[in-house]
């Protein structure tokens, strides 16, 4: 049944993406930019419905009261494609710094441009990166929320921390709060696999780290706070979902935590 449900979910997930992109295109491009955010946010909500009804996976969010007003950096754990879109309905006007090749994709790239995402050539240096930072500051100055994954790429649940220094530079230069977010959707929607597993998990939005710290001090605090919360949440999630198969990284981390206890 898991295989059948996974196949059905994946088919409907991509059909839903294509259908909404086509059907909602007139509204999206005629509406004011912030109003147009209703389209991807409603798409995210419809995916939550598909995940719940077809796969049997649900989630809850703790700590919404920790989201500050105005501009901030939203810094979630990144384990799955799920966390790319899942929290959009709870953010008022988010944006990403993304690789420029995504802007070249027909239709999708037009959606990206409409929302004033910040494209970057990942191999760029010097003046190009200065221009990217200037664009980012412009968006933040209007009260938007920058979504950035502190570890840069998807990591399996329980993997050793691999935080990039880029978020410390952004924290220093943008002088806005950083909101850490921990979760383990990778147990239910594993990266690079088509299987989807039923169950229930939490998303924890942690108290923001206010601006003003030395970048090195900030990064250490971010890692300590996120990894401690992530470990506790991993133990809780696995305990509440004993049927979910564990990737080697999660099984190893649980053994380490049990030994420490």
PDB file of C-alpha atoms in Angstrom:
ATOM      1  CA  UNK A   1       0.000   0.000   0.000  1.00  0.00           C
ATOM      2  CA  UNK A   2       2.873   2.397   0.697  1.00  0.00           C
ATOM      3  CA  UNK A   3       4.178   1.928  -2.837  1.00  0.00           C
ATOM      4  CA  UNK A   4       0.720   2.406  -4.351  1.00  0.00           C
ATOM      5  CA  UNK A   5      -0.011   5.484  -2.233  1.00  0.00           C
ATOM      6  CA  UNK A   6       3.424   6.924  -3.017  1.00  0.00           C
ATOM      7  CA  UNK A   7       2.966   6.493  -6.767  1.00  0.00           C
ATOM      8  CA  UNK A   8      -0.506   8.047  -6.633  1.00  0.00           C
ATOM      9  CA  UNK A   9       0.687  10.956  -4.499  1.00  0.00           C
ATOM     10  CA  UNK A  10       3.645  11.719  -6.771  1.00  0.00           C
ATOM     11  CA  UNK A  11       1.472  11.697  -9.878  1.00  0.00           C
ATOM     12  CA  UNK A  12      -1.148  13.978  -8.326  1.00  0.00           C
ATOM     13  CA  UNK A  13       1.500  16.232  -6.784  1.00  0.00           C
ATOM     14  CA  UNK A  14       3.015  17.089 -10.170  1.00  0.00           C
ATOM     15  CA  UNK A  15      -0.340  17.230 -11.931  1.00  0.00           C
ATOM     16  CA  UNK A  16      -1.472  19.663  -9.247  1.00  0.00           C
ATOM     17  CA  UNK A  17       1.614  21.801  -9.838  1.00  0.00           C
ATOM     18  CA  UNK A  18       1.125  21.913 -13.609  1.00  0.00           C
ATOM     19  CA  UNK A  19      -2.639  22.450 -13.434  1.00  0.00           C
ATOM     20  CA  UNK A  20      -2.449  25.295 -10.917  1.00  0.00           C
ATOM     21  CA  UNK A  21       0.389  26.985 -12.772  1.00  0.00           C
ATOM     22  CA  UNK A  22      -1.632  26.985 -15.990  1.00  0.00           C
ATOM     23  CA  UNK A  23      -5.097  27.722 -14.577  1.00  0.00           C
ATOM     24  CA  UNK A  24      -3.971  30.415 -12.158  1.00  0.00           C
ATOM     25  CA  UNK A  25      -1.514  32.130 -14.525  1.00  0.00           C
ATOM     26  CA  UNK A  26      -3.907  34.940 -15.605  1.00  0.00           C
ATOM     27  CA  UNK A  27      -4.726  35.845 -12.004  1.00  0.00           C
ATOM     28  CA  UNK A  28      -1.099  35.517 -10.888  1.00  0.00           C
ATOM     29  CA  UNK A  29       0.319  37.900 -13.467  1.00  0.00           C
ATOM     30  CA  UNK A  30      -2.545  40.408 -13.410  1.00  0.00           C
ATOM     31  CA  UNK A  31      -2.698  40.672  -9.620  1.00  0.00           C
ATOM     32  CA  UNK A  32      -0.362  42.895  -7.562  1.00  0.00           C
ATOM     33  CA  UNK A  33       2.799  41.059  -6.561  1.00  0.00           C
ATOM     34  CA  UNK A  34       1.907  40.469  -2.900  1.00  0.00           C
ATOM     35  CA  UNK A  35      -1.646  39.416  -3.782  1.00  0.00           C
ATOM     36  CA  UNK A  36      -0.222  36.949  -6.313  1.00  0.00           C
ATOM     37  CA  UNK A  37       1.441  35.086  -3.422  1.00  0.00           C
ATOM     38  CA  UNK A  38      -2.012  33.552  -2.852  1.00  0.00           C
ATOM     39  CA  UNK A  39      -1.339  31.181  -5.763  1.00  0.00           C
ATOM     40  CA  UNK A  40       1.799  29.395  -4.453  1.00  0.00           C
ATOM     41  CA  UNK A  41       0.442  29.519  -0.894  1.00  0.00           C
ATOM     42  CA  UNK A  42      -2.806  27.834  -1.925  1.00  0.00           C
ATOM     43  CA  UNK A  43      -0.788  25.327  -3.943  1.00  0.00           C
ATOM     44  CA  UNK A  44       1.152  24.502  -0.767  1.00  0.00           C
ATOM     45  CA  UNK A  45      -2.096  24.017   1.161  1.00  0.00           C
ATOM     46  CA  UNK A  46      -3.457  21.711  -1.524  1.00  0.00           C
ATOM     47  CA  UNK A  47      -0.283  19.629  -1.298  1.00  0.00           C
ATOM     48  CA  UNK A  48      -0.777  19.308   2.461  1.00  0.00           C
ATOM     49  CA  UNK A  49      -4.263  17.980   1.720  1.00  0.00           C
ATOM     50  CA  UNK A  50      -2.893  15.447  -0.790  1.00  0.00           C
ATOM     51  CA  UNK A  51      -0.189  14.325   1.655  1.00  0.00           C
ATOM     52  CA  UNK A  52      -2.773  13.833   4.399  1.00  0.00           C
ATOM     53  CA  UNK A  53      -5.496  12.136   2.347  1.00  0.00           C
ATOM     54  CA  UNK A  54      -3.380   9.932   0.076  1.00  0.00           C
ATOM     55  CA  UNK A  55      -0.293   9.146   2.155  1.00  0.00           C
ATOM     56  CA  UNK A  56      -1.704   9.668   5.627  1.00  0.00           C
ATOM     57  CA  UNK A  57       0.970  12.166   6.733  1.00  0.00           C
ATOM     58  CA  UNK A  58       0.115  15.138   8.911  1.00  0.00           C
ATOM     59  CA  UNK A  59       2.101  17.799  10.722  1.00  0.00           C
ATOM     60  CA  UNK A  60       1.715  20.521  13.314  1.00  0.00           C
ATOM     61  CA  UNK A  61       3.607  23.755  13.872  1.00  0.00           C
ATOM     62  CA  UNK A  62       4.866  24.874  17.266  1.00  0.00           C
ATOM     63  CA  UNK A  63       6.227  28.349  17.957  1.00  0.00           C
ATOM     64  CA  UNK A  64       4.325  30.532  15.508  1.00  0.00           C
ATOM     65  CA  UNK A  65       4.436  33.182  18.227  1.00  0.00           C
ATOM     66  CA  UNK A  66       8.226  33.325  17.708  1.00  0.00           C
ATOM     67  CA  UNK A  67       7.848  34.816  14.223  1.00  0.00           C
ATOM     68  CA  UNK A  68       8.697  38.538  14.471  1.00  0.00           C
ATOM     69  CA  UNK A  69       7.021  41.351  12.607  1.00  0.00           C
ATOM     70  CA  UNK A  70       8.660  42.789   9.489  1.00  0.00           C
ATOM     71  CA  UNK A  71      11.845  41.512   7.900  1.00  0.00           C
ATOM     72  CA  UNK A  72      13.855  38.563   9.177  1.00  0.00           C
ATOM     73  CA  UNK A  73      15.870  35.565   7.999  1.00  0.00           C
ATOM     74  CA  UNK A  74      13.901  32.309   8.143  1.00  0.00           C
ATOM     75  CA  UNK A  75      16.437  29.503   8.667  1.00  0.00           C
ATOM     76  CA  UNK A  76      14.927  25.998   8.523  1.00  0.00           C
ATOM     77  CA  UNK A  77      16.484  22.578   8.439  1.00  0.00           C
ATOM     78  CA  UNK A  78      16.415  21.259   4.868  1.00  0.00           C
ATOM     79  CA  UNK A  79      15.749  17.533   4.419  1.00  0.00           C
ATOM     80  CA  UNK A  80      13.131  17.205   1.719  1.00  0.00           C
ATOM     81  CA  UNK A  81      11.331  18.959  -1.106  1.00  0.00           C
ATOM     82  CA  UNK A  82       8.470  19.239   1.382  1.00  0.00           C
ATOM     83  CA  UNK A  83      10.171  22.005   3.353  1.00  0.00           C
ATOM     84  CA  UNK A  84      10.748  24.107   0.213  1.00  0.00           C
ATOM     85  CA  UNK A  85       7.046  24.995  -0.057  1.00  0.00           C
ATOM     86  CA  UNK A  86       5.352  23.729   3.099  1.00  0.00           C
ATOM     87  CA  UNK A  87       5.674  26.770   5.352  1.00  0.00           C
ATOM     88  CA  UNK A  88       4.919  29.442   2.741  1.00  0.00           C
ATOM     89  CA  UNK A  89       1.316  29.935   3.986  1.00  0.00           C
ATOM     90  CA  UNK A  90       2.663  31.120   7.363  1.00  0.00           C
ATOM     91  CA  UNK A  91       5.069  33.713   5.931  1.00  0.00           C
ATOM     92  CA  UNK A  92       3.690  37.045   4.805  1.00  0.00           C
ATOM     93  CA  UNK A  93       6.042  37.944   1.924  1.00  0.00           C
ATOM     94  CA  UNK A  94       9.014  35.563   1.632  1.00  0.00           C
ATOM     95  CA  UNK A  95      11.760  35.405  -0.981  1.00  0.00           C
ATOM     96  CA  UNK A  96      14.721  33.188  -1.829  1.00  0.00           C
ATOM     97  CA  UNK A  97      18.247  33.712  -3.064  1.00  0.00           C
ATOM     98  CA  UNK A  98      18.306  31.044  -5.784  1.00  0.00           C
ATOM     99  CA  UNK A  99      20.535  29.879  -8.583  1.00  0.00           C
ATOM    100  CA  UNK A 100      19.982  31.913 -11.737  1.00  0.00           C
ATOM    101  CA  UNK A 101      19.316  28.857 -13.932  1.00  0.00           C
ATOM    102  CA  UNK A 102      15.895  28.482 -12.279  1.00  0.00           C
ATOM    103  CA  UNK A 103      14.860  31.855 -13.693  1.00  0.00           C
ATOM    104  CA  UNK A 104      15.402  30.508 -17.206  1.00  0.00           C
ATOM    105  CA  UNK A 105      12.745  27.762 -16.844  1.00  0.00           C
ATOM    106  CA  UNK A 106       9.642  28.671 -18.898  1.00  0.00           C
ATOM    107  CA  UNK A 107       6.611  29.676 -16.819  1.00  0.00           C
ATOM    108  CA  UNK A 108       8.305  28.757 -13.502  1.00  0.00           C
ATOM    109  CA  UNK A 109      10.956  31.385 -14.137  1.00  0.00           C
ATOM    110  CA  UNK A 110       8.250  33.954 -14.836  1.00  0.00           C
ATOM    111  CA  UNK A 111       6.636  33.115 -11.493  1.00  0.00           C
ATOM    112  CA  UNK A 112      10.022  33.592  -9.803  1.00  0.00           C
ATOM    113  CA  UNK A 113      10.605  36.970 -11.450  1.00  0.00           C
ATOM    114  CA  UNK A 114       7.140  38.188 -10.437  1.00  0.00           C
ATOM    115  CA  UNK A 115       8.035  37.657  -6.780  1.00  0.00           C
ATOM    116  CA  UNK A 116      11.376  39.440  -7.124  1.00  0.00           C
ATOM    117  CA  UNK A 117      13.480  36.479  -6.071  1.00  0.00           C
ATOM    118  CA  UNK A 118      17.221  37.164  -6.064  1.00  0.00           C
ATOM    119  CA  UNK A 119      19.098  35.065  -8.681  1.00  0.00           C
ATOM    120  CA  UNK A 120      22.782  34.325  -8.185  1.00  0.00           C
ATOM    121  CA  UNK A 121      25.527  32.638 -10.157  1.00  0.00           C
ATOM    122  CA  UNK A 122      26.942  30.303  -7.522  1.00  0.00           C
ATOM    123  CA  UNK A 123      30.411  30.572  -8.982  1.00  0.00           C
ATOM    124  CA  UNK A 124      30.379  34.358  -8.936  1.00  0.00           C
ATOM    125  CA  UNK A 125      32.620  36.557  -6.824  1.00  0.00           C
ATOM    126  CA  UNK A 126      33.359  40.229  -6.282  1.00  0.00           C
ATOM    127  CA  UNK A 127      31.012  42.751  -7.886  1.00  0.00           C
ATOM    128  CA  UNK A 128      28.395  40.144  -8.762  1.00  0.00           C
ATOM    129  CA  UNK A 129      28.020  39.058  -5.123  1.00  0.00           C
ATOM    130  CA  UNK A 130      27.961  42.695  -4.033  1.00  0.00           C
ATOM    131  CA  UNK A 131      25.043  43.244  -6.432  1.00  0.00           C
ATOM    132  CA  UNK A 132      23.256  40.190  -4.998  1.00  0.00           C
ATOM    133  CA  UNK A 133      23.668  41.553  -1.476  1.00  0.00           C
ATOM    134  CA  UNK A 134      22.396  44.974  -2.576  1.00  0.00           C
ATOM    135  CA  UNK A 135      19.293  43.343  -4.091  1.00  0.00           C
ATOM    136  CA  UNK A 136      18.745  41.325  -0.936  1.00  0.00           C
ATOM    137  CA  UNK A 137      18.982  44.439   1.228  1.00  0.00           C
ATOM    138  CA  UNK A 138      16.439  46.175  -1.008  1.00  0.00           C
ATOM    139  CA  UNK A 139      13.932  43.366  -0.511  1.00  0.00           C
ATOM    140  CA  UNK A 140      14.564  43.151   3.228  1.00  0.00           C
ATOM    141  CA  UNK A 141      14.069  46.907   3.569  1.00  0.00           C
ATOM    142  CA  UNK A 142      10.445  46.452   2.463  1.00  0.00           C
ATOM    143  CA  UNK A 143       9.796  44.033   5.351  1.00  0.00           C
ATOM    144  CA  UNK A 144      10.162  40.753   3.470  1.00  0.00           C
ATOM    145  CA  UNK A 145      11.426  37.437   4.862  1.00  0.00           C
ATOM    146  CA  UNK A 146      14.519  35.785   3.385  1.00  0.00           C
ATOM    147  CA  UNK A 147      14.343  31.986   3.430  1.00  0.00           C
ATOM    148  CA  UNK A 148      17.793  30.420   3.590  1.00  0.00           C
ATOM    149  CA  UNK A 149      18.883  26.920   4.558  1.00  0.00           C
ATOM    150  CA  UNK A 150      21.873  27.186   6.946  1.00  0.00           C
ATOM    151  CA  UNK A 151      23.369  23.919   5.675  1.00  0.00           C
ATOM    152  CA  UNK A 152      22.934  24.928   2.057  1.00  0.00           C
ATOM    153  CA  UNK A 153      21.468  21.720   0.698  1.00  0.00           C
ATOM    154  CA  UNK A 154      19.240  18.823   1.682  1.00  0.00           C
ATOM    155  CA  UNK A 155      20.621  16.659   4.475  1.00  0.00           C
ATOM    156  CA  UNK A 156      19.138  13.367   5.710  1.00  0.00           C
ATOM    157  CA  UNK A 157      17.655  13.268   9.228  1.00  0.00           C
ATOM    158  CA  UNK A 158      20.339  12.853  11.892  1.00  0.00           C
ATOM    159  CA  UNK A 159      23.213  13.796   9.591  1.00  0.00           C
ATOM    160  CA  UNK A 160      26.186  15.536  11.262  1.00  0.00           C
ATOM    161  CA  UNK A 161      25.798  19.337  11.150  1.00  0.00           C
ATOM    162  CA  UNK A 162      27.331  21.097   8.154  1.00  0.00           C
ATOM    163  CA  UNK A 163      26.394  24.760   8.545  1.00  0.00           C
ATOM    164  CA  UNK A 164      27.766  27.189   5.967  1.00  0.00           C
ATOM    165  CA  UNK A 165      29.304  30.520   6.970  1.00  0.00           C
ATOM    166  CA  UNK A 166      27.130  32.339   4.437  1.00  0.00           C
ATOM    167  CA  UNK A 167      24.278  32.710   6.908  1.00  0.00           C
ATOM    168  CA  UNK A 168      26.633  34.417   9.373  1.00  0.00           C
ATOM    169  CA  UNK A 169      27.584  36.953   6.694  1.00  0.00           C
ATOM    170  CA  UNK A 170      23.931  37.605   5.908  1.00  0.00           C
ATOM    171  CA  UNK A 171      23.173  38.005   9.616  1.00  0.00           C
ATOM    172  CA  UNK A 172      25.987  40.545   9.912  1.00  0.00           C
ATOM    173  CA  UNK A 173      25.145  42.522   6.769  1.00  0.00           C
ATOM    174  CA  UNK A 174      21.346  42.515   6.947  1.00  0.00           C
ATOM    175  CA  UNK A 175      21.101  43.238  10.711  1.00  0.00           C
ATOM    176  CA  UNK A 176      17.764  41.454  11.122  1.00  0.00           C
ATOM    177  CA  UNK A 177      16.668  38.604  13.425  1.00  0.00           C
ATOM    178  CA  UNK A 178      17.296  34.999  12.379  1.00  0.00           C
ATOM    179  CA  UNK A 179      14.478  32.526  13.090  1.00  0.00           C
ATOM    180  CA  UNK A 180      15.748  28.916  13.427  1.00  0.00           C
ATOM    181  CA  UNK A 181      13.349  26.137  12.409  1.00  0.00           C
ATOM    182  CA  UNK A 182      13.790  22.402  13.032  1.00  0.00           C
ATOM    183  CA  UNK A 183      11.744  19.501  11.664  1.00  0.00           C
ATOM    184  CA  UNK A 184      12.166  16.009  10.251  1.00  0.00           C
ATOM    185  CA  UNK A 185      10.028  15.721   7.108  1.00  0.00           C
ATOM    186  CA  UNK A 186      12.866  13.676   5.592  1.00  0.00           C
ATOM    187  CA  UNK A 187      11.632  10.675   7.576  1.00  0.00           C
ATOM    188  CA  UNK A 188       8.321  10.777   5.674  1.00  0.00           C
ATOM    189  CA  UNK A 189       9.415  12.292   2.347  1.00  0.00           C
ATOM    190  CA  UNK A 190      12.997  11.048   1.932  1.00  0.00           C
ATOM    191  CA  UNK A 191      15.290  12.899  -0.412  1.00  0.00           C
ATOM    192  CA  UNK A 192      16.023  11.181  -3.744  1.00  0.00           C
ATOM    193  CA  UNK A 193      13.326   8.539  -3.174  1.00  0.00           C
ATOM    194  CA  UNK A 194       9.780   8.262  -4.486  1.00  0.00           C
ATOM    195  CA  UNK A 195       8.374   6.543  -1.377  1.00  0.00           C
ATOM    196  CA  UNK A 196       6.212   8.563   1.014  1.00  0.00           C
ATOM    197  CA  UNK A 197       5.484   7.293   4.520  1.00  0.00           C
ATOM    198  CA  UNK A 198       2.425   7.935   6.715  1.00  0.00           C
ATOM    199  CA  UNK A 199       2.760   9.454  10.166  1.00  0.00           C
ATOM    200  CA  UNK A 200       2.774  12.711  12.080  1.00  0.00           C
ATOM    201  CA  UNK A 201       5.597  15.144  12.766  1.00  0.00           C
ATOM    202  CA  UNK A 202       6.227  18.559  14.271  1.00  0.00           C
ATOM    203  CA  UNK A 203       7.729  21.733  12.906  1.00  0.00           C
ATOM    204  CA  UNK A 204       9.322  23.786  15.677  1.00  0.00           C
ATOM    205  CA  UNK A 205       9.884  27.502  15.120  1.00  0.00           C
ATOM    206  CA  UNK A 206      12.442  28.541  17.713  1.00  0.00           C
ATOM    207  CA  UNK A 207      12.885  31.985  19.320  1.00  0.00           C
ATOM    208  CA  UNK A 208      14.704  34.413  16.994  1.00  0.00           C
ATOM    209  CA  UNK A 209      18.369  35.275  17.428  1.00  0.00           C
ATOM    210  CA  UNK A 210      18.426  39.048  17.515  1.00  0.00           C
ATOM    211  CA  UNK A 211      20.938  41.042  15.423  1.00  0.00           C
ATOM    212  CA  UNK A 212      24.110  42.495  16.873  1.00  0.00           C
ATOM    213  CA  UNK A 213      26.215  39.459  17.741  1.00  0.00           C
ATOM    214  CA  UNK A 214      29.656  38.828  16.325  1.00  0.00           C
ATOM    215  CA  UNK A 215      29.146  36.573  13.253  1.00  0.00           C
ATOM    216  CA  UNK A 216      31.226  33.747  14.766  1.00  0.00           C
ATOM    217  CA  UNK A 217      29.326  33.945  18.038  1.00  0.00           C
ATOM    218  CA  UNK A 218      26.040  33.982  16.127  1.00  0.00           C
ATOM    219  CA  UNK A 219      26.929  30.921  14.053  1.00  0.00           C
ATOM    220  CA  UNK A 220      27.927  28.917  17.123  1.00  0.00           C
ATOM    221  CA  UNK A 221      24.696  29.857  18.861  1.00  0.00           C
ATOM    222  CA  UNK A 222      22.657  28.967  15.777  1.00  0.00           C
ATOM    223  CA  UNK A 223      24.290  25.549  15.484  1.00  0.00           C
ATOM    224  CA  UNK A 224      23.949  24.814  19.211  1.00  0.00           C
ATOM    225  CA  UNK A 225      20.304  25.874  19.350  1.00  0.00           C
ATOM    226  CA  UNK A 226      19.230  24.101  16.165  1.00  0.00           C
ATOM    227  CA  UNK A 227      21.124  20.862  16.740  1.00  0.00           C
ATOM    228  CA  UNK A 228      19.939  20.525  20.340  1.00  0.00           C
ATOM    229  CA  UNK A 229      16.311  21.076  19.329  1.00  0.00           C
ATOM    230  CA  UNK A 230      16.701  18.842  16.272  1.00  0.00           C
ATOM    231  CA  UNK A 231      18.081  15.962  18.339  1.00  0.00           C
ATOM    232  CA  UNK A 232      15.223  16.164  20.849  1.00  0.00           C
ATOM    233  CA  UNK A 233      12.691  16.345  18.033  1.00  0.00           C
ATOM    234  CA  UNK A 234      14.258  13.370  16.242  1.00  0.00           C
ATOM    235  CA  UNK A 235      13.875  11.230  19.360  1.00  0.00           C
ATOM    236  CA  UNK A 236      10.249  12.330  19.774  1.00  0.00           C
ATOM    237  CA  UNK A 237       9.357  11.848  16.104  1.00  0.00           C
ATOM    238  CA  UNK A 238      10.823   8.340  15.929  1.00  0.00           C
ATOM    239  CA  UNK A 239       9.176   7.372  19.224  1.00  0.00           C
ATOM    240  CA  UNK A 240       5.786   8.511  17.911  1.00  0.00           C
ATOM    241  CA  UNK A 241       6.271   6.883  14.481  1.00  0.00           C
ATOM    242  CA  UNK A 242       7.961   3.509  15.153  1.00  0.00           C
ATOM    243  CA  UNK A 243       6.814   2.173  11.772  1.00  0.00           C
ATOM    244  CA  UNK A 244       8.853   4.687   9.737  1.00  0.00           C
ATOM    245  CA  UNK A 245      12.091   3.212   8.307  1.00  0.00           C
ATOM    246  CA  UNK A 246      15.150   5.137   9.468  1.00  0.00           C
ATOM    247  CA  UNK A 247      17.951   6.285   7.180  1.00  0.00           C
ATOM    248  CA  UNK A 248      21.415   5.230   8.453  1.00  0.00           C
ATOM    249  CA  UNK A 249      22.167   8.775   9.612  1.00  0.00           C
ATOM    250  CA  UNK A 250      19.083   8.878  11.857  1.00  0.00           C
ATOM    251  CA  UNK A 251      19.711   5.405  13.280  1.00  0.00           C
ATOM    252  CA  UNK A 252      23.320   6.319  14.041  1.00  0.00           C
ATOM    253  CA  UNK A 253      22.376   9.615  15.696  1.00  0.00           C
ATOM    254  CA  UNK A 254      19.786   7.889  17.877  1.00  0.00           C
ATOM    255  CA  UNK A 255      22.418   5.404  19.046  1.00  0.00           C
ATOM    256  CA  UNK A 256      24.741   8.298  19.899  1.00  0.00           C
ATOM    257  CA  UNK A 257      22.028  10.103  21.846  1.00  0.00           C
ATOM    258  CA  UNK A 258      21.102   6.945  23.737  1.00  0.00           C
ATOM    259  CA  UNK A 259      24.765   6.400  24.661  1.00  0.00           C
ATOM    260  CA  UNK A 260      25.023   9.995  25.912  1.00  0.00           C
ATOM    261  CA  UNK A 261      21.892   9.552  28.003  1.00  0.00           C
TER     262      UNK A 261
END
